[in-house]
Backbone as ProteinMPNN parsed JSONL, in Angstrom:
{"seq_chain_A": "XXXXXXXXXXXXXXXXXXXXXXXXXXXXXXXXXXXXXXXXXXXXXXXXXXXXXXXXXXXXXXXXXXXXXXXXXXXXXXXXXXXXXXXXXXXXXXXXXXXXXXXXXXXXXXXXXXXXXXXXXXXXXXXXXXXXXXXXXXX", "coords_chain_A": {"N_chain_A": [[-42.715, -15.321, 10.081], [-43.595, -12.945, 7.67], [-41.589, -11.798, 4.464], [-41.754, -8.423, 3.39], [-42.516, -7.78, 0.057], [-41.096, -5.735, -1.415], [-38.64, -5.711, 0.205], [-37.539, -7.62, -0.317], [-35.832, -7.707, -2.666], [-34.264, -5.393, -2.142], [-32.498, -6.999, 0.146], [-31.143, -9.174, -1.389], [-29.99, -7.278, -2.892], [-27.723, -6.483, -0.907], [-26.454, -9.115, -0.138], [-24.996, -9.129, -2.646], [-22.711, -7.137, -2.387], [-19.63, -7.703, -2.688], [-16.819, -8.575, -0.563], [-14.569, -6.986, 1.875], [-11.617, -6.341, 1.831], [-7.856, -6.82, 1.879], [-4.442, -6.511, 0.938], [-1.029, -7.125, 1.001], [1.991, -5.204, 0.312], [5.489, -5.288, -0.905], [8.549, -3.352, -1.351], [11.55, -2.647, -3.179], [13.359, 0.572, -3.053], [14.291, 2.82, -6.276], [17.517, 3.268, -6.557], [19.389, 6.049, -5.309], [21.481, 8.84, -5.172], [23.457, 6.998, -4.147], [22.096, 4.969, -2.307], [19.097, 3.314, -1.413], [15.589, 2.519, -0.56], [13.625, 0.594, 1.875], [9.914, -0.2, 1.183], [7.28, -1.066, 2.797], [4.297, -2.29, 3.06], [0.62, -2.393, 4.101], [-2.762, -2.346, 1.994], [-5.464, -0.045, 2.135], [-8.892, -1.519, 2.653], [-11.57, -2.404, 1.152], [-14.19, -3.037, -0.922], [-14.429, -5.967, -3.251], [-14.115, -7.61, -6.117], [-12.141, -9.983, -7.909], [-12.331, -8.863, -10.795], [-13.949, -6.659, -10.806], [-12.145, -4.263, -11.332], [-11.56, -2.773, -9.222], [-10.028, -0.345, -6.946], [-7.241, -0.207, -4.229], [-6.614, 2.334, -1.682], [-3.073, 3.309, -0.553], [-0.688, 4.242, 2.105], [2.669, 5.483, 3.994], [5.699, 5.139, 5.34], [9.109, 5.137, 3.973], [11.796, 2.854, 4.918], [13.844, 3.455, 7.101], [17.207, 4.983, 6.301], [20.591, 6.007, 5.896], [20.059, 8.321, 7.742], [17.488, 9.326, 7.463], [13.969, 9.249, 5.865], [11.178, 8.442, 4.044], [8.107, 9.752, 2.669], [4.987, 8.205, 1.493], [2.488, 7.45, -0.961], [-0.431, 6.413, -2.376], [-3.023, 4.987, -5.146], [-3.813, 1.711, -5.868], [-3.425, -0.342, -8.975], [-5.706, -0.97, -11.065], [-7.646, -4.441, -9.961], [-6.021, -7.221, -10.862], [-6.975, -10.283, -12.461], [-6.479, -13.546, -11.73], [-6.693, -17.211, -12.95], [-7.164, -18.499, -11.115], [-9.316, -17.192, -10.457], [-8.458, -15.274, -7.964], [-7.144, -12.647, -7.263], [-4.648, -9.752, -8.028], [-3.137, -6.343, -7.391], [-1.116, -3.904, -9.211], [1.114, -1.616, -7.955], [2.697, 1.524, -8.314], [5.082, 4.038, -8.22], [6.632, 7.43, -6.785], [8.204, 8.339, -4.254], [7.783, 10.737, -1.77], [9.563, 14.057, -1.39], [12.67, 13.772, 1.068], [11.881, 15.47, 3.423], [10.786, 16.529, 5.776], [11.576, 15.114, 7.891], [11.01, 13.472, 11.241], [11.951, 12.92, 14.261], [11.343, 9.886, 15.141], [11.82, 8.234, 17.496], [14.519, 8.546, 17.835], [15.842, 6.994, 16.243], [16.707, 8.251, 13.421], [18.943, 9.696, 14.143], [20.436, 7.418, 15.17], [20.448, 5.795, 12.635], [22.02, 7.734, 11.053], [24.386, 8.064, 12.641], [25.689, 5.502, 12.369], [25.342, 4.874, 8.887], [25.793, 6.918, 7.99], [25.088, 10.251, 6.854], [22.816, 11.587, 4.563], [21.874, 14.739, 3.547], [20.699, 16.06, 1.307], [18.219, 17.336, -0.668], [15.82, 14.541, -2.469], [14.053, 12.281, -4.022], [13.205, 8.783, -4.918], [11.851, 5.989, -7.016], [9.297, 3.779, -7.151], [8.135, 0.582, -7.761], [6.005, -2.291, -8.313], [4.237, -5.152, -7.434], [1.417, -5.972, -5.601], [0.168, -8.579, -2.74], [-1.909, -11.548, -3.237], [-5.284, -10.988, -2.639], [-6.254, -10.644, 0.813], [-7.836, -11.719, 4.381], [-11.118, -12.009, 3.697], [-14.216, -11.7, 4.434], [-16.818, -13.981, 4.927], [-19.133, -14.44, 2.382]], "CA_chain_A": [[-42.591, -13.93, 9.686], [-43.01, -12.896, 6.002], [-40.893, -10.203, 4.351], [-42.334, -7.697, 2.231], [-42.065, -8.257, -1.729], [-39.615, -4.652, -1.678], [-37.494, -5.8, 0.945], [-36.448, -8.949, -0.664], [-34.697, -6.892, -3.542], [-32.856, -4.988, -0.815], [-31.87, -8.135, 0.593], [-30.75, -9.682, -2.485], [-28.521, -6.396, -3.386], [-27.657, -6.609, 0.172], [-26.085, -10.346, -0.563], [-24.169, -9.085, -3.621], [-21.602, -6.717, -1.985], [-18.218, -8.446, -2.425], [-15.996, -8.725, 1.105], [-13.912, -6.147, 2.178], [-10.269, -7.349, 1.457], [-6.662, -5.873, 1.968], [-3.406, -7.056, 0.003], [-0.083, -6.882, 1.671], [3.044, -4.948, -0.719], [6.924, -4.788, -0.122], [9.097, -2.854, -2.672], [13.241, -1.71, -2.963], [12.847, 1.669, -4.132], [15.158, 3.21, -7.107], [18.631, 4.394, -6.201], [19.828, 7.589, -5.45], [22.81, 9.246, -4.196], [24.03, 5.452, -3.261], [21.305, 4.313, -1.201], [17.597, 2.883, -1.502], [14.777, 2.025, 0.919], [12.166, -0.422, 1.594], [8.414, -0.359, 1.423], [6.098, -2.24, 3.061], [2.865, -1.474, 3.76], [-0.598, -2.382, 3.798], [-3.525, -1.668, 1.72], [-6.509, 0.327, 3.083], [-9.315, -2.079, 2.503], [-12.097, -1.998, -0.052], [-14.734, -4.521, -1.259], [-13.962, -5.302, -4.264], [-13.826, -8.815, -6.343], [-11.31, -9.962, -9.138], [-13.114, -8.826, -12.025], [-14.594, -5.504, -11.129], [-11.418, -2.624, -11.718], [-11.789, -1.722, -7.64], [-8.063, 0.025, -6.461], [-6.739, 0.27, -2.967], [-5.359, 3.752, -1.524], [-2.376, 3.093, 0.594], [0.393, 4.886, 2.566], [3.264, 4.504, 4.818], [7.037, 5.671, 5.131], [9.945, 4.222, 4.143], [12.72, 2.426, 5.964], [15.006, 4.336, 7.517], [18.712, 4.839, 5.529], [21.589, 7.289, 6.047], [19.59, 9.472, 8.618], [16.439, 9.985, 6.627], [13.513, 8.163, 5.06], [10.986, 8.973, 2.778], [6.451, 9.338, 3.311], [4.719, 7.955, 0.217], [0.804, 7.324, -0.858], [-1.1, 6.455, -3.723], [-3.754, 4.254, -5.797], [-3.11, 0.832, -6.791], [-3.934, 0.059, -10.221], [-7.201, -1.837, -10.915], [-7.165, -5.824, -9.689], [-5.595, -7.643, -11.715], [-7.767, -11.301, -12.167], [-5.932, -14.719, -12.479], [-7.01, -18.043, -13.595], [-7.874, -19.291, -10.023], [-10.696, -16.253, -9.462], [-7.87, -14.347, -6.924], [-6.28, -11.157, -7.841], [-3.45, -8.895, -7.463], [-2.304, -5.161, -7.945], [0.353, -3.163, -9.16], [1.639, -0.464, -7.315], [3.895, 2.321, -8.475], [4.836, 5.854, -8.072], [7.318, 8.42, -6.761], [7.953, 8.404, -2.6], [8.103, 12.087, -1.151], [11.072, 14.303, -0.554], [12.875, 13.765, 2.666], [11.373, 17.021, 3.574], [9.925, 16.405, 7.237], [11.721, 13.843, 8.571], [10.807, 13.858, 12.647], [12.988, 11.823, 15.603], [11.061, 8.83, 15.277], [12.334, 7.804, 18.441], [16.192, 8.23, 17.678], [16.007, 6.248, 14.746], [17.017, 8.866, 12.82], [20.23, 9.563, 14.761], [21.279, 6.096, 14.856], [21.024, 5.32, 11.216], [23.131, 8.605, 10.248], [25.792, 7.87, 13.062], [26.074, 3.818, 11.662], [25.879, 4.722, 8.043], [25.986, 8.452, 7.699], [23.698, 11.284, 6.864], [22.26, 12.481, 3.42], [20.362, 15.571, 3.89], [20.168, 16.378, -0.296], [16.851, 16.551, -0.965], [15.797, 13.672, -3.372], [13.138, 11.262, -4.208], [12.848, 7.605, -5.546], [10.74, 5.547, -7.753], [8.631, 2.036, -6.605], [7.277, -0.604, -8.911], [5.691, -3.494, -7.514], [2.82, -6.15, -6.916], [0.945, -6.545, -4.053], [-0.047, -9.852, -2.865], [-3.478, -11.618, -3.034], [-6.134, -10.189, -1.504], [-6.719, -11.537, 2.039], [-9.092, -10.609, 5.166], [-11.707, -11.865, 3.44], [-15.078, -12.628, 5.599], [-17.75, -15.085, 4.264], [-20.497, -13.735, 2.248]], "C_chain_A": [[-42.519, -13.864, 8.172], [-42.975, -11.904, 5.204], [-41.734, -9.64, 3.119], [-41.612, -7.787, 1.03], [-41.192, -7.413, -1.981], [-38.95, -5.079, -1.042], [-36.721, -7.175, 0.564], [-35.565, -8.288, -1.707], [-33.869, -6.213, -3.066], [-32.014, -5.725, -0.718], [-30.705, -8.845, -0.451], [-29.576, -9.032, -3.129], [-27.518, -6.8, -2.97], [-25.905, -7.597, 0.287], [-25.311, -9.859, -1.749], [-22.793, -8.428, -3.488], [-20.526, -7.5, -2.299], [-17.421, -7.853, -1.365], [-15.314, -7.943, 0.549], [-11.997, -7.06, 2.189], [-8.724, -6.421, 1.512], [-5.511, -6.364, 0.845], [-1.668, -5.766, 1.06], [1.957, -5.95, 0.314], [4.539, -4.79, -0.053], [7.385, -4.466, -1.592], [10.158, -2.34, -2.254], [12.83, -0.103, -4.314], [13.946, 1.708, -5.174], [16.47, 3.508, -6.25], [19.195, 5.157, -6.593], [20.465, 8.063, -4.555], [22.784, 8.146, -3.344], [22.916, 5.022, -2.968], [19.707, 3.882, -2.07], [16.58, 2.545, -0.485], [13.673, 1.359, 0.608], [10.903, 0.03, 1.858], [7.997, -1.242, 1.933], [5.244, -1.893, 3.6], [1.677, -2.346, 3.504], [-1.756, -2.105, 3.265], [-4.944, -1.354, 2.358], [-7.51, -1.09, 2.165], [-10.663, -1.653, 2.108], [-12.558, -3.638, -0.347], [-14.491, -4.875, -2.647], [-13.716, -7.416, -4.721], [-12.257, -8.897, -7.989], [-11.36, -9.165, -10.484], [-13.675, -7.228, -12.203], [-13.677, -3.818, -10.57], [-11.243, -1.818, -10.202], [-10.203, -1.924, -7.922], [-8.499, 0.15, -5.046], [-5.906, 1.781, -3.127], [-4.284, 2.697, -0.85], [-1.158, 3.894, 1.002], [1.501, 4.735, 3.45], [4.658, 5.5, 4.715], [7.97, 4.84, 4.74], [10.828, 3.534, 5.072], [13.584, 3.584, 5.792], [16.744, 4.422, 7.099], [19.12, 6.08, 5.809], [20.904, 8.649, 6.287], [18.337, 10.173, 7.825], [15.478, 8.842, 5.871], [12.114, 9.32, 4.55], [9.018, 8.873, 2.904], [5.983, 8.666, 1.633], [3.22, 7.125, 0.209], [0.605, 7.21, -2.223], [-2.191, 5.524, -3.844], [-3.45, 2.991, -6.353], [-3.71, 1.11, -7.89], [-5.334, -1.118, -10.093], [-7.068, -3.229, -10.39], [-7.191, -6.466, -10.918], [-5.829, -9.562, -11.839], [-6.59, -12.806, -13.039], [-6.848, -15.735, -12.333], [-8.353, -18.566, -12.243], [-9.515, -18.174, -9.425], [-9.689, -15.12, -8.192], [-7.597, -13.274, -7.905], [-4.749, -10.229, -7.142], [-3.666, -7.007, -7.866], [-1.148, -4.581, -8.335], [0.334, -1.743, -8.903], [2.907, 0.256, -7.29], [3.817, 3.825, -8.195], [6.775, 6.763, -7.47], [7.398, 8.723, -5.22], [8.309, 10.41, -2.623], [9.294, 13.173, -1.052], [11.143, 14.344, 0.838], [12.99, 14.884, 3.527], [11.348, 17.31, 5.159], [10.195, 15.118, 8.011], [11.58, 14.476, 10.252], [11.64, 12.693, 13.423], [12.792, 10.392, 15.361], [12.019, 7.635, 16.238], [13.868, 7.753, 18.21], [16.312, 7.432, 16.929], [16.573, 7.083, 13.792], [18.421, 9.198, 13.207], [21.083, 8.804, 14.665], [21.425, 5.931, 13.477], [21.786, 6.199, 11.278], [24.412, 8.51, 11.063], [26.191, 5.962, 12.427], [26.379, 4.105, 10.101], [26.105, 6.126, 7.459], [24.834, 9.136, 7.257], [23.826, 11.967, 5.602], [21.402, 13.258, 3.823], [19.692, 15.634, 2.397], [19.05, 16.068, -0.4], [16.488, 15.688, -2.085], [14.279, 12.748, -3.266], [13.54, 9.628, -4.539], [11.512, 6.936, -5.946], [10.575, 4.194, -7.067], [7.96, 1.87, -7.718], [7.005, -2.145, -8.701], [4.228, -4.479, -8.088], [2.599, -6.464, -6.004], [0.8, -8.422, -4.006], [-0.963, -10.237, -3.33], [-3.866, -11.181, -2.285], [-6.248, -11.077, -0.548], [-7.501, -10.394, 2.925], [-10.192, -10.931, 4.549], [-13.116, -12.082, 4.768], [-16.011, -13.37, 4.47], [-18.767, -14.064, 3.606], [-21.024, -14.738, 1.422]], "O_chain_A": [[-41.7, -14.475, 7.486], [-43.924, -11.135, 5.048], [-42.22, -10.257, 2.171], [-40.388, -7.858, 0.925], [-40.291, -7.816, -2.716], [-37.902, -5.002, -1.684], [-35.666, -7.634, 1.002], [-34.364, -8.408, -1.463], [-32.699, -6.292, -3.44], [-30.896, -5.562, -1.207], [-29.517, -8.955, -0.148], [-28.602, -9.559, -3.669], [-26.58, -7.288, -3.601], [-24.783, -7.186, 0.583], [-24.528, -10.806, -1.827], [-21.829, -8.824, -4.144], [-20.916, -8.558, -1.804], [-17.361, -6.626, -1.287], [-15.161, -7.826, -0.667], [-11.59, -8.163, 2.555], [-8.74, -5.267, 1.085], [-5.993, -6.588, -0.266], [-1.443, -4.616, 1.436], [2.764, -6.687, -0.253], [4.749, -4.294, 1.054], [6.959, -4.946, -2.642], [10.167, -1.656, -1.23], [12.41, 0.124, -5.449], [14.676, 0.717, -5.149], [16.285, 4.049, -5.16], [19.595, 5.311, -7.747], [20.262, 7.897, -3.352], [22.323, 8.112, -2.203], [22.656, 4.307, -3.936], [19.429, 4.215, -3.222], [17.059, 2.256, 0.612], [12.954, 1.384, -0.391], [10.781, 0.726, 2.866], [8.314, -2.371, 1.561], [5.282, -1.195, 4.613], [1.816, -3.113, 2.551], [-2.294, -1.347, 4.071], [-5.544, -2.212, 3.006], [-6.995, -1.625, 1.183], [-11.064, -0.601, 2.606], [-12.007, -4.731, -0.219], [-14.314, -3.879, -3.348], [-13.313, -8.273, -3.934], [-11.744, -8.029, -8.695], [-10.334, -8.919, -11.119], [-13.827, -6.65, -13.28], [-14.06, -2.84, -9.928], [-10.907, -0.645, -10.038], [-9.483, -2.736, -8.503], [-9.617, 0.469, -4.642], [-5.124, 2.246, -3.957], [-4.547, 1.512, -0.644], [-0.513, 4.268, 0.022], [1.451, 3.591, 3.904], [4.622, 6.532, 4.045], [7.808, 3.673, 5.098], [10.486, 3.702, 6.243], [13.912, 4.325, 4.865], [17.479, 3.753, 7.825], [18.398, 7.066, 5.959], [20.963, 9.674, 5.608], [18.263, 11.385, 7.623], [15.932, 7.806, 5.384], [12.069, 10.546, 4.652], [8.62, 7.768, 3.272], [6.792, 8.747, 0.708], [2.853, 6.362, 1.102], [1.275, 7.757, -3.099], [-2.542, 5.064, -2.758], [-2.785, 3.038, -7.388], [-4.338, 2.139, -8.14], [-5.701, -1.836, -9.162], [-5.846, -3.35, -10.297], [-8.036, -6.376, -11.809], [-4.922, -10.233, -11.346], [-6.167, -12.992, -14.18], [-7.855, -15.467, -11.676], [-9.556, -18.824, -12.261], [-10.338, -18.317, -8.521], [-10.314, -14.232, -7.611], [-7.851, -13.195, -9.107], [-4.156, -10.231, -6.063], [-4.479, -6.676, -8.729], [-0.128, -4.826, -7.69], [-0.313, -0.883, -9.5], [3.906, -0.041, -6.635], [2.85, 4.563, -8.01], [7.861, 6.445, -7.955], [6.501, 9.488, -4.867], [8.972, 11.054, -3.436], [10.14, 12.712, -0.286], [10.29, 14.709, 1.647], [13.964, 15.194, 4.213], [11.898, 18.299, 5.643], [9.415, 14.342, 8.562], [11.922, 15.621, 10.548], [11.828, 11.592, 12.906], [13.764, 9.636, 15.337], [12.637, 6.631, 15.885], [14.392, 6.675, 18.493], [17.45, 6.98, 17.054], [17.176, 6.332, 13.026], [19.202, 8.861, 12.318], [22.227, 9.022, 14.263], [22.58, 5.918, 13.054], [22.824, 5.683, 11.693], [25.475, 8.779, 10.504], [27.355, 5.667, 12.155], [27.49, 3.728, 9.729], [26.656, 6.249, 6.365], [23.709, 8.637, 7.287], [24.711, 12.802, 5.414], [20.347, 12.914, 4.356], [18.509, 15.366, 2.191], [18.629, 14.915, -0.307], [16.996, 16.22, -3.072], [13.598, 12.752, -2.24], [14.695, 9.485, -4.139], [10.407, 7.165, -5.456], [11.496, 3.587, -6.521], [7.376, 2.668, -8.451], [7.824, -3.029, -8.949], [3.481, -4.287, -9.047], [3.328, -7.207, -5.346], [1.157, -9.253, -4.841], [-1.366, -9.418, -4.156], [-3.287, -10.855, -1.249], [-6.347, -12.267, -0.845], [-7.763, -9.205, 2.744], [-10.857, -9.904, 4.681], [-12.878, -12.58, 5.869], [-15.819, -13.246, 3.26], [-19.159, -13.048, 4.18], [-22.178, -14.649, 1.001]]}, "name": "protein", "num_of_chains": 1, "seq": "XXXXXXXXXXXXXXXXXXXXXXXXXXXXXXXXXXXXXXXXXXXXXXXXXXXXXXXXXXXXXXXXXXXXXXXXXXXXXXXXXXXXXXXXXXXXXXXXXXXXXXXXXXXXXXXXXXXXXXXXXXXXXXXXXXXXXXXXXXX"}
């Protein structure tokens, strides 16, 4: 079979994509009125190599503290390229107010009868680094 002289430049683009890749983050937020909560989340996934400025979105809630936790979303910042060819991000921002908290199965109950219940509405700040990217597939 032999490919037409345009479709090899396709091909060739085709072949340049860089793999689709995630990066895993955990973060203690700021504290406020006593308390703090954890992040951890996942980033949506995005092709994207060391070198070429791609960000992840990502979103998620916090952990659950004194009857309330917290939604929170954003952009990492560009990848950030070390020595070995991997990369990282940093991921910061400002979680939600505890506006809309829902049952989440009696989770919400239990924390505020174990450590008590802040309703005050409030925020906190995150400042982090994800991991390396992983998930890669072969290309």
């Amino acid at each position: 079979m032999k490919l037409d002289p345009a479709a090899k430049g396709v091909i060739s683009v085709l072949c340049r994509i860089p793999p689709a890749h995630v990066h895993f983050f955990t973060a203690i937020t700021s504290d406020e009125l006593g308390h703090h909560h954890l992040l951890r989340t996942y980033t949506f996934n995005v092709n994207g190599t060391a070198y070429d400025g791609h960000v992840h979105q990502y979103q998620g809630i916090t952990s659950i503290r004194y009857g309330h936790y917290h939604n929170y979303y954003g952009l990492s910042g560009p990848a950030i390229a070390k020595e070995d060819g991997t990369h990282y991000h940093v991921l910061e921002g400002t979680v939600e107010l505890n506006l809309y908290n829902t049952s989440r199965s009696n989770a919400l109950v239990l924390s505020a009868q174990k450590g008590g219940l802040i309703k005050e509405l409030h925020q906190h700040t995150y400042s982090g680094t994800s991991s390396l990217g992983f998930g890669y597939e072969i290309w």
